[in-house]
Structures are given as C-alpha cells and as structure tokens.
PDB file of C-alpha atoms in Angstrom:
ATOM      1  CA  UNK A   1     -11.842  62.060  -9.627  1.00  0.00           C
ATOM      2  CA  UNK A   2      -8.766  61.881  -7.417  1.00  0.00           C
ATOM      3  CA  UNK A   3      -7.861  58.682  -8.477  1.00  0.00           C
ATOM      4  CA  UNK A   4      -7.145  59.823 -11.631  1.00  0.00           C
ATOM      5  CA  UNK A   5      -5.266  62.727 -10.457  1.00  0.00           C
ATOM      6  CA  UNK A   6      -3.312  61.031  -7.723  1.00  0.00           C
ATOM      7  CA  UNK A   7      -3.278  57.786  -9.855  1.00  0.00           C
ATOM      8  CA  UNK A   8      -4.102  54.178  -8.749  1.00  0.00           C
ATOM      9  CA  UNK A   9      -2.002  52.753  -6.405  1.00  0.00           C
ATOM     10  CA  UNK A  10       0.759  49.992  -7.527  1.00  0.00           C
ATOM     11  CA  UNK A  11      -0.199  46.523  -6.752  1.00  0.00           C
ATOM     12  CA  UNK A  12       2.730  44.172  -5.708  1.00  0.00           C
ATOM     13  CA  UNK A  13       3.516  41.744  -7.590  1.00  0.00           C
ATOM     14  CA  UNK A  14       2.731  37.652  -6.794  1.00  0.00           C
ATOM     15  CA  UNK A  15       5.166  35.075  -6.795  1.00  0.00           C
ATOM     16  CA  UNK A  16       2.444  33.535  -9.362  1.00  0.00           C
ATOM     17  CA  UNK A  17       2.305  36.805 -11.002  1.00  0.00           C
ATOM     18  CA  UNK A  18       5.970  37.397 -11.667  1.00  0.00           C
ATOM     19  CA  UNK A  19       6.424  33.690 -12.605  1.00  0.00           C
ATOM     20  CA  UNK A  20       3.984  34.438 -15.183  1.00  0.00           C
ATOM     21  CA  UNK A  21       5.712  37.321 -16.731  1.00  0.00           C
ATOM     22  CA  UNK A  22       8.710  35.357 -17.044  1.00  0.00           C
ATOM     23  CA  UNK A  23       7.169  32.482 -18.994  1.00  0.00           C
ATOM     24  CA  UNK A  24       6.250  35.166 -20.871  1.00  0.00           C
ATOM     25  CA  UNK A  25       9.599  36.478 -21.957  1.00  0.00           C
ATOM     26  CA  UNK A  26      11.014  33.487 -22.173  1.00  0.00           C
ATOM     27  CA  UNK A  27       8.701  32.484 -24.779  1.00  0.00           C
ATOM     28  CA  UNK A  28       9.186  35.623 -26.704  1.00  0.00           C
ATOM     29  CA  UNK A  29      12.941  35.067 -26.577  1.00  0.00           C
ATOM     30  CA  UNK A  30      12.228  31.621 -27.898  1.00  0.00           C
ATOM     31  CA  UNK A  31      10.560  32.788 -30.517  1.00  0.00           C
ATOM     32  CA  UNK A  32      12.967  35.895 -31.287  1.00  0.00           C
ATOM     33  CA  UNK A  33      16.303  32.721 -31.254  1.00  0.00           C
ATOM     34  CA  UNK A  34      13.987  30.889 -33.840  1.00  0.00           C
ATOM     35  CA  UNK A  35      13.834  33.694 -35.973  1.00  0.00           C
ATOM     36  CA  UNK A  36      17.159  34.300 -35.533  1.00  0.00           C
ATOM     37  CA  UNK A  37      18.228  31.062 -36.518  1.00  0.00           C
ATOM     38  CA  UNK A  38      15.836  31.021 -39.528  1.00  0.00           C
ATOM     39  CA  UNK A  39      18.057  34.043 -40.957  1.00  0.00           C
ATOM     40  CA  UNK A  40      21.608  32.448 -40.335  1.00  0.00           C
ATOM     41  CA  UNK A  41      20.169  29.646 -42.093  1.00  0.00           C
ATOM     42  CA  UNK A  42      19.218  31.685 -45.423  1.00  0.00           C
ATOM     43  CA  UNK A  43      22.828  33.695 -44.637  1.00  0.00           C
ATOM     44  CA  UNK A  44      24.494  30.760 -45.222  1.00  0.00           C
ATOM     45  CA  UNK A  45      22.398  29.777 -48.848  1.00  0.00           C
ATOM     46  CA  UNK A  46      22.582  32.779 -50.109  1.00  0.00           C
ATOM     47  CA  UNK A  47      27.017  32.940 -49.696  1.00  0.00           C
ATOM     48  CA  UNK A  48      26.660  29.298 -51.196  1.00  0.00           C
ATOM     49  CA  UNK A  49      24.937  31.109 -53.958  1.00  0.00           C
ATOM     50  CA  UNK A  50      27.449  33.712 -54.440  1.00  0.00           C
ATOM     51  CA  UNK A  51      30.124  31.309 -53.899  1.00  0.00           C
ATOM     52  CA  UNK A  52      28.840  29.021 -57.156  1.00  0.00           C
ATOM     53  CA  UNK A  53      28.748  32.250 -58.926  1.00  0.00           C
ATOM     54  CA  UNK A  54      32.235  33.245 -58.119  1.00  0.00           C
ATOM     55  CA  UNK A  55      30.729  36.685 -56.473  1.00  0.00           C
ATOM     56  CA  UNK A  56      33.168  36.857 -53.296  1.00  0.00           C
ATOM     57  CA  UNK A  57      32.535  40.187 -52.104  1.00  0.00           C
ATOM     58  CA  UNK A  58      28.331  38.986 -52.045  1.00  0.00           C
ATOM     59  CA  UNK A  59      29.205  35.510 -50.250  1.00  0.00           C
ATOM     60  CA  UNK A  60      31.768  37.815 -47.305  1.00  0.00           C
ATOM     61  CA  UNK A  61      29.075  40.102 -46.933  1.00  0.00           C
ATOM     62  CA  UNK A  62      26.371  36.974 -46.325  1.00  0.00           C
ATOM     63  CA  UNK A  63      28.745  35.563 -44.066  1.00  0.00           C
ATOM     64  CA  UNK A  64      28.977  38.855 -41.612  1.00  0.00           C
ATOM     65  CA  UNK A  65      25.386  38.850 -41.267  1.00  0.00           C
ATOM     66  CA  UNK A  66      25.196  35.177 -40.429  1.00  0.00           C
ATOM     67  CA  UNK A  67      27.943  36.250 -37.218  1.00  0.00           C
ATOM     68  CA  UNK A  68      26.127  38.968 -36.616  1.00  0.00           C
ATOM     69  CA  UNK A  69      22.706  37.093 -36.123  1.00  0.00           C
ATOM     70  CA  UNK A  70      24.891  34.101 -34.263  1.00  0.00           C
ATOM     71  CA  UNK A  71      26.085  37.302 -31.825  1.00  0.00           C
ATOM     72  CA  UNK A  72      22.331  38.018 -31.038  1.00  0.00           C
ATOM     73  CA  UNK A  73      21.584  34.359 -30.760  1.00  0.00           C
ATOM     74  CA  UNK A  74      23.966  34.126 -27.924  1.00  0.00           C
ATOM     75  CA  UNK A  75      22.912  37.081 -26.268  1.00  0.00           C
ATOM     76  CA  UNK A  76      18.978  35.385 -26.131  1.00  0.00           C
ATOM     77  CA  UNK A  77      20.705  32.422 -25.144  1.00  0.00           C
ATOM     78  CA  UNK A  78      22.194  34.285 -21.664  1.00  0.00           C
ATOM     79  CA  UNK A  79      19.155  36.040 -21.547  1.00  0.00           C
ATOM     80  CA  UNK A  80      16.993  32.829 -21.561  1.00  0.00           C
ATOM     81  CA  UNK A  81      19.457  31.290 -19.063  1.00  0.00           C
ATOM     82  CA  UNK A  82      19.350  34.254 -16.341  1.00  0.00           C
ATOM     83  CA  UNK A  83      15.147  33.687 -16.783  1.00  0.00           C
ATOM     84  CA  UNK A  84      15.138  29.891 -15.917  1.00  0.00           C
ATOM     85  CA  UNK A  85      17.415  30.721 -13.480  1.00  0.00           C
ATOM     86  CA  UNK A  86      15.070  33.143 -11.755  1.00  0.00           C
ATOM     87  CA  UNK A  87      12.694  31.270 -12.166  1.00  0.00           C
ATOM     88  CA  UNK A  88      14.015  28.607 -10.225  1.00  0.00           C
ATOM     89  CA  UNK A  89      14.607  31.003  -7.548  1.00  0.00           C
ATOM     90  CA  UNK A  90      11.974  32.298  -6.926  1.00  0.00           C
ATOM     91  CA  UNK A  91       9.940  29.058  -7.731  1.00  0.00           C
ATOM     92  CA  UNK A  92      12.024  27.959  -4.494  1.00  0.00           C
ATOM     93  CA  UNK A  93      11.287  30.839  -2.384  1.00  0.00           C
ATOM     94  CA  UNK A  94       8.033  30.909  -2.837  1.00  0.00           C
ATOM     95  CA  UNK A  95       8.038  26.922  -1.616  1.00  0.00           C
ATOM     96  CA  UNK A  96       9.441  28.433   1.322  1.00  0.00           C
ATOM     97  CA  UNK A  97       7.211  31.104   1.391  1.00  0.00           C
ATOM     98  CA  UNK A  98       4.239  28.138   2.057  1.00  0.00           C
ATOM     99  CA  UNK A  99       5.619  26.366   4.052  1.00  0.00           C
ATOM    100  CA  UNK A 100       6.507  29.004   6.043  1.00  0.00           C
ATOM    101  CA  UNK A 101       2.996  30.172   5.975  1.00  0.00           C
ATOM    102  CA  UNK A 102       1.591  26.588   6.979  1.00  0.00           C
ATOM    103  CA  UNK A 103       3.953  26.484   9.613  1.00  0.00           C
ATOM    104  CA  UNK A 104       2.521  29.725  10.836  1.00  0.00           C
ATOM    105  CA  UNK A 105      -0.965  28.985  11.013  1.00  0.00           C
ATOM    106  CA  UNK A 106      -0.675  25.401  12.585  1.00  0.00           C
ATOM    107  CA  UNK A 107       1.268  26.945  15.462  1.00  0.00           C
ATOM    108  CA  UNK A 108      -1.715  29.899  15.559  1.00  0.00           C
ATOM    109  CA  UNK A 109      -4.577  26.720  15.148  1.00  0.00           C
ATOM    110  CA  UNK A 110      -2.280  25.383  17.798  1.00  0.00           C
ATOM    111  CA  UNK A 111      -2.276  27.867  20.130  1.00  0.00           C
ATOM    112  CA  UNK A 112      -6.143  28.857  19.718  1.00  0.00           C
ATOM    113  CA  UNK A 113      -6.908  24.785  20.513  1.00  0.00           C
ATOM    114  CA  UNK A 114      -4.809  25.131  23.769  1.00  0.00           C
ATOM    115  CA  UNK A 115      -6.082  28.576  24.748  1.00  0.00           C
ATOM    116  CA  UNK A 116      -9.920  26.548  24.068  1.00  0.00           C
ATOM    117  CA  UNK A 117      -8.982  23.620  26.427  1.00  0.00           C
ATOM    118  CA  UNK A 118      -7.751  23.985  30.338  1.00  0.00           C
ATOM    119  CA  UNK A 119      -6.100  21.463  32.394  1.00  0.00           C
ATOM    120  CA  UNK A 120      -8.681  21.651  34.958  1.00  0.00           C
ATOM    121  CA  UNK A 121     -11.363  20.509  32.733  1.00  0.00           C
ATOM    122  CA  UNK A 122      -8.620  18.290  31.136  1.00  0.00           C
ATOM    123  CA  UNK A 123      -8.570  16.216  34.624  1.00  0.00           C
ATOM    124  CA  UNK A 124     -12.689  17.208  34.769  1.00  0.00           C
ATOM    125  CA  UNK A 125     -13.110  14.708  31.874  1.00  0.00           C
ATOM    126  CA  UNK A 126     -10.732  12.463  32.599  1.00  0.00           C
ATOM    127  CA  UNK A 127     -12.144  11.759  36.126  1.00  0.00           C
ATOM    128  CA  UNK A 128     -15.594  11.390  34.938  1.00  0.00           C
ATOM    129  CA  UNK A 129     -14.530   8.755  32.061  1.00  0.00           C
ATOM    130  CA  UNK A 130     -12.732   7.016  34.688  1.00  0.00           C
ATOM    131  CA  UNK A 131     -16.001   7.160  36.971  1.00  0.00           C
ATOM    132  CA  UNK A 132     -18.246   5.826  34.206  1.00  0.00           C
ATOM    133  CA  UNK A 133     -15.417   3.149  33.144  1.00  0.00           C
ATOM    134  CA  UNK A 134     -15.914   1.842  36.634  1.00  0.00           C
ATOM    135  CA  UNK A 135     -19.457   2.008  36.971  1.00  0.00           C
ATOM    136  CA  UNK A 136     -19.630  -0.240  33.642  1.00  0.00           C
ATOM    137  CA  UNK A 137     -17.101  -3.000  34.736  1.00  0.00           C
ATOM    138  CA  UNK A 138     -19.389  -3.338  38.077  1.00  0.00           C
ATOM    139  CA  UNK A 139     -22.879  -3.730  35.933  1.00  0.00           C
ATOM    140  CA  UNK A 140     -21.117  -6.484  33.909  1.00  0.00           C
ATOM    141  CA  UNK A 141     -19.413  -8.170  36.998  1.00  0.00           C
ATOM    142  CA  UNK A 142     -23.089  -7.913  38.531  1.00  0.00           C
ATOM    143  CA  UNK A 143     -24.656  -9.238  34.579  1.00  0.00           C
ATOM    144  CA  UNK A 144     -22.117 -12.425  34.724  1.00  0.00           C
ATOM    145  CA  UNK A 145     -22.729 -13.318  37.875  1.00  0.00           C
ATOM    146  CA  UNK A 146     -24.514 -16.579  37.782  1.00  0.00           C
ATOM    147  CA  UNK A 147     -27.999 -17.256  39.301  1.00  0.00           C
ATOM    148  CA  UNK A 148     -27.386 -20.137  41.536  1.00  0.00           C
ATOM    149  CA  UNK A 149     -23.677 -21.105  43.653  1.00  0.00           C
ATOM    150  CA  UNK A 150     -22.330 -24.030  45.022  1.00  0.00           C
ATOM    151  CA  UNK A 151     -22.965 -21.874  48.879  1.00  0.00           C
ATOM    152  CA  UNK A 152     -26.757 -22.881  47.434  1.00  0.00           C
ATOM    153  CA  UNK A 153     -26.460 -27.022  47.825  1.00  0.00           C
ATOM    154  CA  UNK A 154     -26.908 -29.273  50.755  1.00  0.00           C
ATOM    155  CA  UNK A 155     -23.642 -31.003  51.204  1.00  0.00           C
ATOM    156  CA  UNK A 156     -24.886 -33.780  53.268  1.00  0.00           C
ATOM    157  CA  UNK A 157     -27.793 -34.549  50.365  1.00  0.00           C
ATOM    158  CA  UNK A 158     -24.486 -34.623  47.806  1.00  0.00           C
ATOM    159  CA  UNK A 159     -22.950 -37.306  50.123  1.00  0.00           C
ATOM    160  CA  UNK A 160     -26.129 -39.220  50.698  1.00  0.00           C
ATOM    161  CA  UNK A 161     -26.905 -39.348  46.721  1.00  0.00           C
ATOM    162  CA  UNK A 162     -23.099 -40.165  45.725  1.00  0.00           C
ATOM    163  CA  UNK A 163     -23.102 -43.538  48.212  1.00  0.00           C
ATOM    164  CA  UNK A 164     -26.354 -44.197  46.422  1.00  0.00           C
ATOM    165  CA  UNK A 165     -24.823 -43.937  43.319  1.00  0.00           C
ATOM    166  CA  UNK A 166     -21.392 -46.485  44.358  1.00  0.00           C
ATOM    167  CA  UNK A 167     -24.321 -48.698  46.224  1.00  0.00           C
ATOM    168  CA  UNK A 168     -25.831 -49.531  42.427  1.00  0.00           C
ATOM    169  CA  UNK A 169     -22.637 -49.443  40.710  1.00  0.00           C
ATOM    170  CA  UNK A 170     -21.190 -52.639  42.867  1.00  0.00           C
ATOM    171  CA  UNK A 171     -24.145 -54.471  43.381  1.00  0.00           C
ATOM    172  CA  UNK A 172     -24.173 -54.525  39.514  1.00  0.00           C
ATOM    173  CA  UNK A 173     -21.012 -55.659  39.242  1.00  0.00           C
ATOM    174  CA  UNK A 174     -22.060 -58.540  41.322  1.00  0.00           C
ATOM    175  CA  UNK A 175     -24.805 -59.436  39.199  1.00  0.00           C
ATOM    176  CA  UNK A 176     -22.796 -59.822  36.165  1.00  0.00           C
ATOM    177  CA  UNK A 177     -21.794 -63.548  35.085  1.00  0.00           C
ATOM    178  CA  UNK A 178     -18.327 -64.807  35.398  1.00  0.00           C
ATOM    179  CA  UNK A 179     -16.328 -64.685  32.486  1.00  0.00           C
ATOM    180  CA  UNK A 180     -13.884 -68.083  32.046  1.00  0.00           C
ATOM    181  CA  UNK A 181     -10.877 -67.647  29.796  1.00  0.00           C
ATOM    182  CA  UNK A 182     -10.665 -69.900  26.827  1.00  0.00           C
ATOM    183  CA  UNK A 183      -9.063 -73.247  26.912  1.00  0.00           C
ATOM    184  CA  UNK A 184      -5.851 -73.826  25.478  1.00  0.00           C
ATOM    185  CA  UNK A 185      -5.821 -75.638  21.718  1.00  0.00           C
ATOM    186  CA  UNK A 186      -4.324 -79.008  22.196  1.00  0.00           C
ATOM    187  CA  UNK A 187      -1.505 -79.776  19.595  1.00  0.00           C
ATOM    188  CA  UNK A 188      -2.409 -81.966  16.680  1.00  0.00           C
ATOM    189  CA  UNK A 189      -1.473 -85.700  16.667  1.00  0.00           C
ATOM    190  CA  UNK A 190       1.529 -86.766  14.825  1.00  0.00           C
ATOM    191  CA  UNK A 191       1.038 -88.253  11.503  1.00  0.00           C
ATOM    192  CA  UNK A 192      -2.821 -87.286  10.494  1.00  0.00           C
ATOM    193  CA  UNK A 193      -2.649 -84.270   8.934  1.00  0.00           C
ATOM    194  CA  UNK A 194      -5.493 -81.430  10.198  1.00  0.00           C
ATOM    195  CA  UNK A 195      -8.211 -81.317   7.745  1.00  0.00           C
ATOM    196  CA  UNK A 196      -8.847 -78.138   5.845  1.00  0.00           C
ATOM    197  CA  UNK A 197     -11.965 -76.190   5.893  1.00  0.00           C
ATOM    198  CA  UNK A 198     -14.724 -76.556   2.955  1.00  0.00           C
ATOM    199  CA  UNK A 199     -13.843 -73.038   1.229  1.00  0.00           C
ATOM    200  CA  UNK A 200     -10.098 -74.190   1.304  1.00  0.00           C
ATOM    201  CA  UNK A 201     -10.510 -77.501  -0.620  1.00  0.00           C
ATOM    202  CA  UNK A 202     -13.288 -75.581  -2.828  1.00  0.00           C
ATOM    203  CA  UNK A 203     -10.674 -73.065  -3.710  1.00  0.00           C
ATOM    204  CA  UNK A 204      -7.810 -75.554  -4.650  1.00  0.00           C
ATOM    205  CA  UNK A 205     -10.863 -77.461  -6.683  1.00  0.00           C
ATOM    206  CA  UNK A 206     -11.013 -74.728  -8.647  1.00  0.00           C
ATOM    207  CA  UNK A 207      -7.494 -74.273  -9.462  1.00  0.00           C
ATOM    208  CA  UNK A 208      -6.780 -77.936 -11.057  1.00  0.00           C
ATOM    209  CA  UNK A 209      -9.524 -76.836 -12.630  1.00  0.00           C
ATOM    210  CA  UNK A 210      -8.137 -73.550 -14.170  1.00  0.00           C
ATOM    211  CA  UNK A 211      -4.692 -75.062 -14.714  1.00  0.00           C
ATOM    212  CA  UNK A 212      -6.353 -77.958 -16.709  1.00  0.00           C
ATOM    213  CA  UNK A 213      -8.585 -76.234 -19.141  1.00  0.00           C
ATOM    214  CA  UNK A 214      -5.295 -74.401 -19.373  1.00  0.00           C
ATOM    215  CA  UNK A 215      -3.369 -77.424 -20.473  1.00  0.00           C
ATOM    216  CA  UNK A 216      -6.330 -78.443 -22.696  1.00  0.00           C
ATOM    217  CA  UNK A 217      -6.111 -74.852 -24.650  1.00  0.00           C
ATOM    218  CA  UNK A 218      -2.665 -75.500 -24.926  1.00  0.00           C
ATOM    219  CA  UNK A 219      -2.792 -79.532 -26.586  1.00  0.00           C
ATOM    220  CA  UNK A 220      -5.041 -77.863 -28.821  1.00  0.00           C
ATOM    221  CA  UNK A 221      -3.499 -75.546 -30.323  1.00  0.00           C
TER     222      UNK A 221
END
C-alpha cells in the first residue's frame, strides 16, 4: 500500500543498461534519416514533374520542402554523432570501471591469502621439507651402497693369484714353436724367361682363340 503512495524507488541505471537505450535511439534516428531521405527523394520527382510541365511556382515549392527535410537530416545526423560518441565514452569508462573492479578484488583475494598464511608457519614448512629432503637423500645413499667393498678382499690372496696368472702366461710363451722368417726369392737367371702359371697360358689360349673366330667371321662376310 505505501509503495504505491510513496512510489517505487528509482533504480540506477547500468553501464549495460544505458548502452542499451542508446542503441536504441540511435536506431530510431536511423530509421527517422531514412525516412527522411525517402521524402527528399520524391521532393525532388515531383519539381522534375512540375518543371516538364512548366508549373514553376509547384517545382519552388517542392524544392523548399526537399531543404527543409535536408535541415532535419542534418540535425539526426549531429544527433546520431553525439550518441556514438557517448557511447564510446562510456563504453570506455565502463572498461575502466572492470578493471578497476578486478584490480580491487585481487588486492582483497590478496590480502585475505596473506592474512591465511604466517611467516612462522612459512619457516614451519619449510624446515620440515628440508628435514624430509634430507632424510630421503640418506635412504638412497644407504639403497646405492653396494653389498660387498674392496676393504672385503685379501690382498695377499690378490698377489698370490696374479703371479699365478704371469707364471702360466710365460711358461706358454715358452712352449710355443719358433717362428723363422721367410727366405729371400733368388733373382731369375738371365736369358730363360720364368714360366707362367697354368691359368695364365689357359687365359691367353683362349684369347687367340676369340681373336681368330673373330677373323674367321670377318673373311666370311
């Protein structure tokens, strides 16, 4: 009942609100301009009209209209220029707007997050990672450790076994027969020439051969 007597209170207007109601009427100016320009345009027939029939006074009177209606289409055209232009400004305030706003609530997410952690317990952690950092590098030092050392052998047994070992290599090397070098080949004897091998004369056989089947094909023809 009282809100009808006192009335409902004004909401403010949104930055999404207002740009709304500025498409809005820049539409309907759009609209208005193309109407506008729709009547110049039949202005401008009709004083051809009057013209062709030699009416002057008709054609004058067409003409005012048409500067009339090119008055009002000038006017929409300011009009539609001061919208886009506060549009624009207040499409770029309200970018600042949100960024402000983000800005805002990181440095409150901020300061919650720091008021959540203390330096003490900062160090708390920090000492116990450390602690448990060491405690795994000494159970892998103690995991790669291997089972048996060199402090485990005898080194006297080494010694014993290694002149056992030279012992069989020499007296091996003893055992092995002597090697002579090959004797020099003594130079052939002037005047008889060295005879050649089998496959040699074989081979040269068979050329005379080829060359005189060659010859033969050749007398033939």
């Amino acid at each position: 009942m009282f809100s009808w007597i006192l009335g409902r209170p004004k909401q403010e207007p949104t930055p999404l609100s207002t740009l709304d109601k500025l498409n809005e009427t820049l539409e309907m100016l759009e609209k208005k301009e193309g109407v506008l320009q729709k009547k110049i345009a039949m202005e401008i027939d009709k004083a051809k009209e009057f013209t062709r029939a030699k009416n002057k006074k008709a054609a004058i009177q067409c003409l005012k209209r048409k500067r009339l209606y090119e008055v009002q289409v000038e006017q929409l055209g300011n009009f539609q220029l001061r919208i886009h232009d506060q549009m624009i400004m207040l499409e770029g305030a309200k970018a600042t707007t949100d960024t402000v706003d983000s800005l805002r609530t990181a440095a409150a997410t901020m300061k919650a997050m720091q008021k959540a952690m203390n330096i003490d317990d900062v160090d708390k952690t920090m000492d116990e990672i450390n602690e448990q950092t060491e405690n795994m590098k000494q159970i892998q030092e103690a995991l790669s450790t291997p089972i048996g050392t060199a402090a485990d052998f005898d080194e006297d047994e080494l010694e014993a076994e290694l002149e056992e070992l030279e012992g069989a290599e020499l007296e091996e090397q003893l055992l092995q027969p002597a090697t002579f070098a090959p004797t020099t080949q003594l130079p052939p004897i002037p005047g008889k020439q060295p005879t050649r091998p089998a496959s040699q004369k074989a081979s040269a056989n068979s050329a005379e051969e080829d060359e005189l089947s060659a010859l033969q094909a050749e007398m033939a023809l």
